[in-house]
Each structure stands twice: as C-alpha cells, then as structure tokens.
Amino acid sequence: MSRFEVEILPVTLKYEENSSFTETYGFVGSQGLVVLEGMHFIPKDHPSNTVVLMMHPSSTLQQLPIPRALAEAGVHLMCCGSRYPKNDSALIMEKVALDLGAYVRHAKVNLGYENVVLLGWSGGGSLSLFYQAEAQDPTITHTPAGDPVDLISADLIPADAVMFIAAHMSRAVTLTEWMDASVIDELDPDRRELELDIYNPDNPNQPPFTTRFISRYREAQIARNRKITAWVRETLAELERRDDGEVERGFVVHRTMADPRWIDPAVDPNGRKPNWCYLGDPRTVNSGPAGLARFCTLRSWLSQWSYDDSRADGIGGARRISVPFLTIENGADDACPASHAKMIFDSAGTGDKEMRVINGAGHYYKEQPE
C-alpha cells in the first residue's frame, strides 16, 4: 500500500446559537456562538473528491492511529471535535448532531468535497447513525427535556456513506449494561444488594454466571437507570415550579463499570482478556472519576444516558439509513460489546452493507500498528 506524506491543518468552525443558559466552558452559549475545533489530515499531492469525517460526542480523535493510517494510505480525513471536548457532563446529543452537521456542510460547501463518509468509532458509531437518520428524514425539534433543538429546520446535509467501527449501539444502552446493579441508594454507594454485587467475593453468584443470574442482573440495571430518570424528571419539574432562576443541576452517578462481561469471558464472548476493560481494572473504574456518566446534569442524563429517553439510538438510526454502510467489529474489543456490532449491522436498513471482523484488535489498537 502506498504511504503518503501527511499534512495536518487545524479547522475552526463557528455558527450562531443562542442558549437560555451556559452549559459548557468557552464561547459556546455565552456569546451566541458555537465554536468547534478539528484537524484535517491531507495526503500530500494526492487530491480526492471524498473525505472521511470522524466525530465522537466528547472525545478528540486525532491521536488515534486510525486518522494518520488512513491519510498515509491516501484517504482525506477530518477529526471533528464537538462543543463538548473531553467533558460530557452536560452533553446534549441533539446539539452534537448540529455540530457534526457543521462539519459536513464545511466539507461539502467550503472545501468542495463531493462525498462525505462518516466514520463512527466507539461512541461516534451511534452518533453517526443518529446524524444520518435525522439528516435524511429529520424528526426532532426538542431535547428529551423539552428544550428547543430543531433538527428539522437545521437543514442537515446527509453523508454519502457511514462506517461503524469498534462501536456500541448507544451511550444509553452501554451505560445501562455497565451500571452496577447492586446499588440500592444513589446517594450512598456503600448500600448494595449482596447477590447483585459481582465484585463481592461473598456473593453466591460467581463466574461463570448462569443465564438466570445474567437475566436478573440486566433487569436490575434497567430498573436502576429508570429510577435515576424518574428522579431527574421530578427534579426538573420542581425547578420549573419554583421559577427562581435555577434551571439545571449537576449530580454524581456512582459505580458504573460493573458489566458481567468484564469478569466472565463467556458473557458476550470475544478475544478480550478477563478482569479487564479499556480503562483498566473494572473494579477500580467502577467507582473512579472516569466512569461513564460519573458527573452529569439533569438534561444531559435524559439526552445521552436515559435508557428510555435518549434518541441517539444506533438501532433506530441504522434502520433509517439508506446509504452504503460498513460495520467493523474489533475482535478483542475491551470496551464496546461484541454483540452490538452484529445487531447494528442486522438492523441497517440500507441494501448496500458489509461487515468485517478484525481478529485480535483491541479497542484502541494499542501496540497493534498492523
């Protein structure tokens, strides 16, 4: 394969948006502007009419091996930062879709690319499907909390193809499958139900887990997610009733890395190693600061983490797309569940779709340059 020298150029996009309150740092919201920053990878002396866009809801992607490897192979690519770089505490998925739309428009209108391909890696997979579905057939005018975010009038430009790589079906479903089902009291994470505490050696349920236990555990995880959602909606209603200037509130979600997959390789098997996840020892991550949804706001919970309310649903988005679609499952992924890629592929509504598995590939391709 040819290897091209790569030029990397910064990208800064701005568009107007007025928010009722400021939800993230920087110029976003407070100055009537959304400011986005990305990186454009261009193979030197190798023009193309096609560009690949990579966006994750909250991560910056330019340090992954994928962008440079593709650019060295001759693919034009842009890493697209959302308005929530490296901080998803107040993230609203509907607003991230608007951010991705700004990059698609920039690529087509300002840079002159004829074809835009969305590469959804990890959390970017369900985002790409959500965006494409709404760009093809927009339906959303408000967030799940009822705040106006009009994707119908945004005139989003559909992409010409979508790739779903080492990705999960949605942030809401993934969080739910990772939540510690043993938590009894959201304000006191030490209060736990022994028979659901998979990290407690005194729990009679130990790996390999029975099908019956997994079913009970999954039901308890969904119930916990719904319990938090009910509290969020009650709190939002109370803030609205008070009408004293407080419109949003932050909170902590404890213990969110307790998926039985991490300690029982027979649960949704792939090539990952047991007692490990992409963030390290899952027992440590379960209560650590980097866990999913650890720090959250009321509105953000409904938009990105609520099992019943989040619209950024990969299955639903996949059913609605009509463009060519490629799914790649990393065979030893220690983050995204193995079964999600196949479910997304099977759900894709397009007649032009293909799926591949990269055997042995981890989530981040760490020390796997080949």
Coordinates of C-alpha atoms in Angstrom, one line a residue:
M1 CA 0.0 0.0 0.0
S2 CA 1.3 3.5 -0.9
R3 CA 2.3 5.7 2.0
F4 CA 1.8 9.4 1.5
E5 CA 3.3 12.2 3.5
V6 CA 0.5 13.8 5.5
E7 CA -0.2 17.5 6.1
I8 CA -2.4 18.2 9.2
L9 CA -4.3 21.5 9.2
P10 CA -6.3 23.0 12.1
V11 CA -10.0 23.5 11.5
T12 CA -12.1 26.1 13.3
L13 CA -15.8 26.4 12.7
K14 CA -18.3 28.9 14.1
Y15 CA -22.0 29.2 13.9
E16 CA -24.7 31.2 15.7
E17 CA -26.7 29.7 18.5
N18 CA -28.5 31.3 21.4
S19 CA -28.9 29.3 24.6
S20 CA -31.1 30.1 27.6
F21 CA -28.1 29.3 29.9
T22 CA -24.5 28.4 29.5
E23 CA -23.9 24.6 29.7
T24 CA -20.2 24.3 28.9
Y25 CA -17.0 26.3 29.0
G26 CA -15.7 28.6 26.4
F27 CA -17.6 30.8 24.0
V28 CA -20.3 28.2 23.4
G29 CA -23.7 29.6 24.6
S30 CA -22.4 32.6 26.5
Q31 CA -21.5 34.6 23.3
G32 CA -24.2 33.5 21.0
L33 CA -21.7 31.3 19.1
V34 CA -20.7 27.7 18.9
V35 CA -17.0 27.3 18.2
L36 CA -15.7 23.9 17.1
E37 CA -12.1 22.8 16.6
G38 CA -10.9 19.9 14.4
M39 CA -7.9 18.6 12.5
H40 CA -7.8 18.0 8.7
F41 CA -5.5 15.2 7.6
I42 CA -4.5 15.6 3.9
P43 CA -2.3 13.2 1.9
K44 CA 0.2 15.5 0.1
D45 CA 0.0 15.6 -3.7
H46 CA -3.0 13.2 -3.6
P47 CA -6.3 15.1 -4.3
S48 CA -9.6 13.5 -3.6
N49 CA -13.3 14.2 -4.0
T50 CA -14.1 12.2 -0.9
V51 CA -13.4 13.0 2.8
V52 CA -13.9 10.9 5.9
L53 CA -15.3 12.7 9.0
M54 CA -14.7 11.2 12.4
M55 CA -16.6 12.6 15.4
H56 CA -17.1 11.3 18.9
P57 CA -19.6 13.1 21.2
S58 CA -16.9 14.1 23.7
S59 CA -13.5 12.7 22.7
T60 CA -10.9 14.2 20.5
L61 CA -9.7 11.6 18.0
Q62 CA -6.6 13.0 16.3
Q63 CA -4.3 10.9 18.5
L64 CA -5.9 7.6 17.5
P65 CA -3.9 5.5 15.0
I66 CA -6.8 5.5 12.5
P67 CA -6.6 9.1 11.2
R68 CA -2.9 9.1 10.3
A69 CA -3.0 5.5 9.0
L70 CA -5.9 6.3 6.6
A71 CA -4.2 9.6 5.5
E72 CA -0.9 7.8 4.8
A73 CA -2.9 5.4 2.7
G74 CA -4.3 8.3 0.6
V75 CA -7.6 9.0 2.4
H76 CA -8.6 12.6 3.2
L77 CA -9.9 12.7 6.7
M78 CA -11.1 15.2 9.3
C79 CA -11.2 14.7 13.1
C80 CA -14.2 16.8 14.2
G81 CA -14.4 18.0 17.8
S82 CA -17.8 18.7 19.2
R83 CA -18.6 21.6 21.6
Y84 CA -18.0 19.2 24.5
P85 CA -14.3 18.1 24.1
K86 CA -13.2 15.8 26.8
N87 CA -16.2 16.7 29.1
D88 CA -19.6 15.1 28.6
S89 CA -21.0 16.2 31.9
A90 CA -23.6 18.5 30.3
L91 CA -23.6 17.0 26.8
I92 CA -26.8 17.1 24.7
M93 CA -26.8 14.6 21.9
E94 CA -29.1 16.7 19.7
K95 CA -26.6 19.6 19.9
V96 CA -23.8 17.3 18.9
A97 CA -25.7 16.4 15.8
L98 CA -25.8 20.1 14.9
D99 CA -22.0 20.2 15.4
L100 CA -21.5 17.3 13.1
G101 CA -23.7 18.9 10.6
A102 CA -21.5 22.0 10.6
Y103 CA -18.5 19.8 9.6
V104 CA -20.4 18.0 6.9
R105 CA -21.5 21.4 5.5
H106 CA -18.0 22.8 5.7
A107 CA -16.6 19.8 3.9
K108 CA -19.1 19.9 1.1
V109 CA -19.7 23.7 0.7
N110 CA -16.4 25.3 1.7
L111 CA -13.9 22.6 0.9
G112 CA -15.6 21.2 -2.2
Y113 CA -15.6 17.5 -1.4
E114 CA -18.3 15.7 -3.4
N115 CA -18.6 12.8 -1.0
V116 CA -18.6 12.7 2.8
V117 CA -18.2 9.4 4.7
L118 CA -18.9 9.3 8.4
L119 CA -16.6 7.1 10.4
G120 CA -18.2 6.4 13.7
W121 CA -15.6 4.9 16.1
S122 CA -16.7 3.9 19.6
G123 CA -19.3 6.4 20.8
G124 CA -19.1 8.0 17.4
G125 CA -20.9 5.0 15.9
S126 CA -24.4 5.7 17.3
L127 CA -23.8 9.4 16.8
S128 CA -23.1 8.9 13.1
L129 CA -26.2 6.8 12.7
F130 CA -28.3 9.3 14.7
Y131 CA -27.0 12.1 12.5
Q132 CA -27.5 10.3 9.2
A133 CA -31.0 9.3 10.1
E134 CA -32.0 12.8 11.1
A135 CA -30.3 14.3 8.0
Q136 CA -32.2 12.0 5.7
D137 CA -35.5 12.4 7.5
P138 CA -35.5 14.9 10.3
T139 CA -38.0 14.5 13.1
I140 CA -36.6 16.2 16.2
T141 CA -37.5 19.7 17.4
H142 CA -36.8 19.4 21.1
T143 CA -34.5 17.5 23.5
P144 CA -36.0 14.9 25.8
A145 CA -36.1 17.6 28.5
G146 CA -38.3 19.7 26.2
D147 CA -35.7 22.3 25.3
P148 CA -35.8 23.5 21.7
V149 CA -33.2 22.0 19.4
D150 CA -34.7 21.9 15.9
L151 CA -33.0 19.4 13.7
I152 CA -35.9 19.8 11.1
S153 CA -35.1 23.4 10.3
A154 CA -31.3 22.9 10.7
D155 CA -31.1 21.7 7.0
L156 CA -28.6 18.9 7.9
I157 CA -26.8 17.6 4.8
P158 CA -26.8 13.8 4.7
A159 CA -23.5 11.9 4.4
D160 CA -22.9 9.7 1.4
A161 CA -21.8 6.6 3.4
V162 CA -21.4 5.5 7.0
M163 CA -18.8 3.3 8.8
F164 CA -19.4 1.8 12.2
I165 CA -16.1 0.8 13.7
A166 CA -15.4 -0.7 17.2
A167 CA -18.6 1.0 18.3
H168 CA -21.6 0.4 20.5
M169 CA -25.3 0.7 19.9
S170 CA -25.8 3.8 22.1
R171 CA -24.4 5.6 25.1
A172 CA -27.7 4.9 27.0
V173 CA -27.7 1.2 26.4
T174 CA -24.0 0.8 27.0
L175 CA -24.1 2.7 30.3
T176 CA -27.1 0.6 31.4
E177 CA -25.2 -2.6 30.6
W178 CA -22.2 -1.3 32.6
M179 CA -24.1 0.0 35.6
D180 CA -23.6 -1.7 39.0
A181 CA -27.0 -3.4 39.6
S182 CA -26.2 -3.8 43.3
V183 CA -26.6 -0.1 44.2
I184 CA -29.6 0.4 46.4
D185 CA -29.2 4.1 47.3
E186 CA -28.0 6.5 44.7
L187 CA -26.7 8.8 47.5
D188 CA -24.8 6.1 49.3
P189 CA -22.9 3.7 47.0
D190 CA -21.9 1.6 50.0
R191 CA -25.5 0.3 50.3
R192 CA -25.6 -2.6 47.9
E193 CA -27.5 -5.8 47.4
L194 CA -25.1 -8.7 48.0
E195 CA -26.4 -11.1 45.5
L196 CA -26.0 -8.5 42.7
D197 CA -22.6 -7.2 43.7
I198 CA -20.4 -9.1 41.2
Y199 CA -17.2 -7.8 42.7
N200 CA -18.0 -9.0 46.2
P201 CA -16.4 -12.4 47.0
D202 CA -19.2 -13.2 49.4
N203 CA -21.8 -13.0 46.6
P204 CA -23.0 -16.6 45.9
N205 CA -23.2 -15.7 42.2
Q206 CA -19.7 -16.0 40.8
P207 CA -18.3 -16.5 37.3
P208 CA -19.1 -18.4 35.2
F209 CA -22.5 -16.7 35.7
T210 CA -25.7 -18.6 35.0
T211 CA -28.2 -17.4 32.3
R212 CA -30.7 -16.9 35.1
F213 CA -28.4 -14.6 37.0
I214 CA -27.5 -12.5 33.9
S215 CA -31.2 -12.0 33.2
R216 CA -31.8 -10.9 36.7
Y217 CA -28.8 -8.6 36.7
R218 CA -29.8 -7.0 33.4
E219 CA -33.3 -6.3 34.7
A220 CA -31.9 -4.7 37.8
Q221 CA -29.6 -2.5 35.6
I222 CA -32.5 -1.2 33.6
A223 CA -34.5 -0.6 36.7
R224 CA -31.7 1.4 38.2
N225 CA -31.4 3.6 35.0
R226 CA -35.2 4.2 35.1
K227 CA -35.0 5.1 38.8
I228 CA -32.5 7.8 38.1
T229 CA -34.5 9.0 35.1
A230 CA -37.7 9.3 37.3
W231 CA -35.7 11.4 39.9
V232 CA -34.3 13.6 37.1
R233 CA -37.8 14.3 35.7
E234 CA -39.1 15.0 39.2
T235 CA -36.2 17.4 39.9
L236 CA -36.7 19.3 36.6
A237 CA -40.4 19.7 37.3
E238 CA -39.6 21.0 40.8
L239 CA -37.1 23.6 39.4
E240 CA -39.7 24.7 36.8
R241 CA -42.3 25.0 39.6
R242 CA -40.0 27.1 41.7
D243 CA -39.1 29.5 38.9
D244 CA -36.3 31.1 41.0
G245 CA -33.6 31.1 38.3
E246 CA -32.2 27.6 39.0
V247 CA -32.8 25.7 35.8
E248 CA -30.2 22.9 35.9
R249 CA -28.4 20.8 38.4
G250 CA -25.4 18.5 38.5
F251 CA -25.2 15.2 40.2
V252 CA -23.0 12.1 40.6
V253 CA -23.8 8.6 39.3
H254 CA -21.9 6.1 41.4
R255 CA -20.5 2.7 40.3
T256 CA -20.9 2.5 36.5
M257 CA -18.4 -0.2 35.4
A258 CA -19.9 -3.5 36.6
D259 CA -20.8 -5.3 33.4
P260 CA -20.5 -9.1 34.0
R261 CA -18.7 -9.2 30.6
W262 CA -15.6 -7.8 32.3
I263 CA -15.1 -10.7 34.7
D264 CA -16.8 -13.5 32.8
P265 CA -15.4 -14.0 29.3
A266 CA -18.3 -16.3 28.4
V267 CA -20.7 -13.4 28.6
D268 CA -20.8 -11.9 25.1
P269 CA -17.5 -13.6 24.2
N270 CA -14.7 -12.2 22.1
G271 CA -11.0 -12.1 22.3
R272 CA -10.7 -9.7 25.2
K273 CA -8.9 -10.7 28.4
P274 CA -10.9 -11.3 31.6
N275 CA -10.9 -9.0 34.6
W276 CA -10.0 -6.0 32.4
C277 CA -11.7 -3.2 30.5
Y278 CA -10.4 -0.4 28.3
L279 CA -10.0 1.9 31.3
G280 CA -8.1 -0.7 33.4
D281 CA -9.2 -2.9 36.3
P282 CA -13.0 -2.7 36.2
R283 CA -13.2 -2.9 40.0
T284 CA -11.3 0.3 40.2
V285 CA -13.0 2.0 37.3
N286 CA -16.4 1.2 38.8
S287 CA -16.0 4.0 41.3
G288 CA -13.3 6.0 39.7
P289 CA -13.6 9.5 38.2
A290 CA -13.5 8.4 34.5
G291 CA -16.6 6.1 34.7
L292 CA -19.4 6.7 32.2
A293 CA -21.9 9.3 33.4
R294 CA -20.0 9.8 36.7
F295 CA -20.6 13.6 36.6
C296 CA -23.9 14.6 34.9
T297 CA -26.6 17.2 34.6
L298 CA -30.3 16.6 34.6
R299 CA -30.8 17.5 30.9
S300 CA -27.7 15.6 29.8
W301 CA -28.9 12.5 31.6
L302 CA -32.1 12.4 29.6
S303 CA -30.4 13.2 26.3
Q304 CA -27.4 10.8 26.4
W305 CA -27.8 8.3 29.3
S306 CA -31.5 7.6 29.8
Y307 CA -32.4 4.1 28.7
D308 CA -35.9 5.2 27.6
D309 CA -35.4 8.8 26.6
S310 CA -32.2 9.2 24.6
R311 CA -32.8 9.5 20.9
A312 CA -29.2 8.8 19.8
D313 CA -30.1 5.1 19.4
G314 CA -27.9 3.2 17.0
I315 CA -30.5 0.5 16.2
G316 CA -33.2 3.1 15.4
G317 CA -30.7 5.1 13.4
A318 CA -29.4 2.1 11.5
R319 CA -33.0 1.2 10.4
R320 CA -33.5 4.6 8.9
I321 CA -30.3 5.0 6.8
S322 CA -30.2 4.3 3.0
V323 CA -26.6 5.0 2.2
P324 CA -23.8 2.4 1.9
F325 CA -22.8 1.0 5.3
L326 CA -19.7 -0.8 6.6
T327 CA -19.5 -2.4 10.1
I328 CA -16.2 -3.4 11.5
E329 CA -16.0 -5.3 14.8
N330 CA -12.7 -5.3 16.7
G331 CA -12.3 -9.0 17.7
A332 CA -10.7 -8.3 21.0
D333 CA -12.5 -5.1 21.9
D334 CA -12.3 -4.4 25.6
A335 CA -14.8 -1.5 25.5
C336 CA -17.6 -1.9 23.0
P337 CA -19.7 -5.1 23.5
A338 CA -19.1 -7.8 20.8
S339 CA -22.8 -8.3 20.1
H340 CA -23.5 -4.7 19.4
A341 CA -21.8 -4.6 16.0
K342 CA -23.8 -7.5 14.7
M343 CA -27.1 -6.1 16.0
I344 CA -26.4 -2.8 14.3
F345 CA -25.4 -4.5 11.1
D346 CA -28.6 -6.6 11.1
S347 CA -30.7 -3.6 11.7
A348 CA -29.2 -1.4 9.0
G349 CA -32.0 -0.5 6.5
T350 CA -29.7 0.0 3.5
G351 CA -29.4 -2.7 0.9
D352 CA -25.7 -1.9 0.5
K353 CA -24.0 -3.1 3.6
E354 CA -21.0 -5.1 4.6
M355 CA -19.5 -6.4 7.9
R356 CA -15.9 -7.4 8.8
V357 CA -14.2 -8.6 12.0
I358 CA -10.6 -7.7 12.7
N359 CA -9.5 -10.6 14.8
G360 CA -7.4 -9.7 17.8
A361 CA -7.9 -6.0 17.5
G362 CA -8.4 -4.1 20.8
H363 CA -10.5 -1.0 21.2
Y364 CA -7.6 1.4 20.8
Y365 CA -5.3 -0.8 18.7
K366 CA -2.7 -0.3 21.4
E367 CA 0.6 -1.7 20.1
Q368 CA -1.2 -3.1 17.1
P369 CA 0.0 -0.9 14.2
E370 CA -0.6 -3.7 11.6

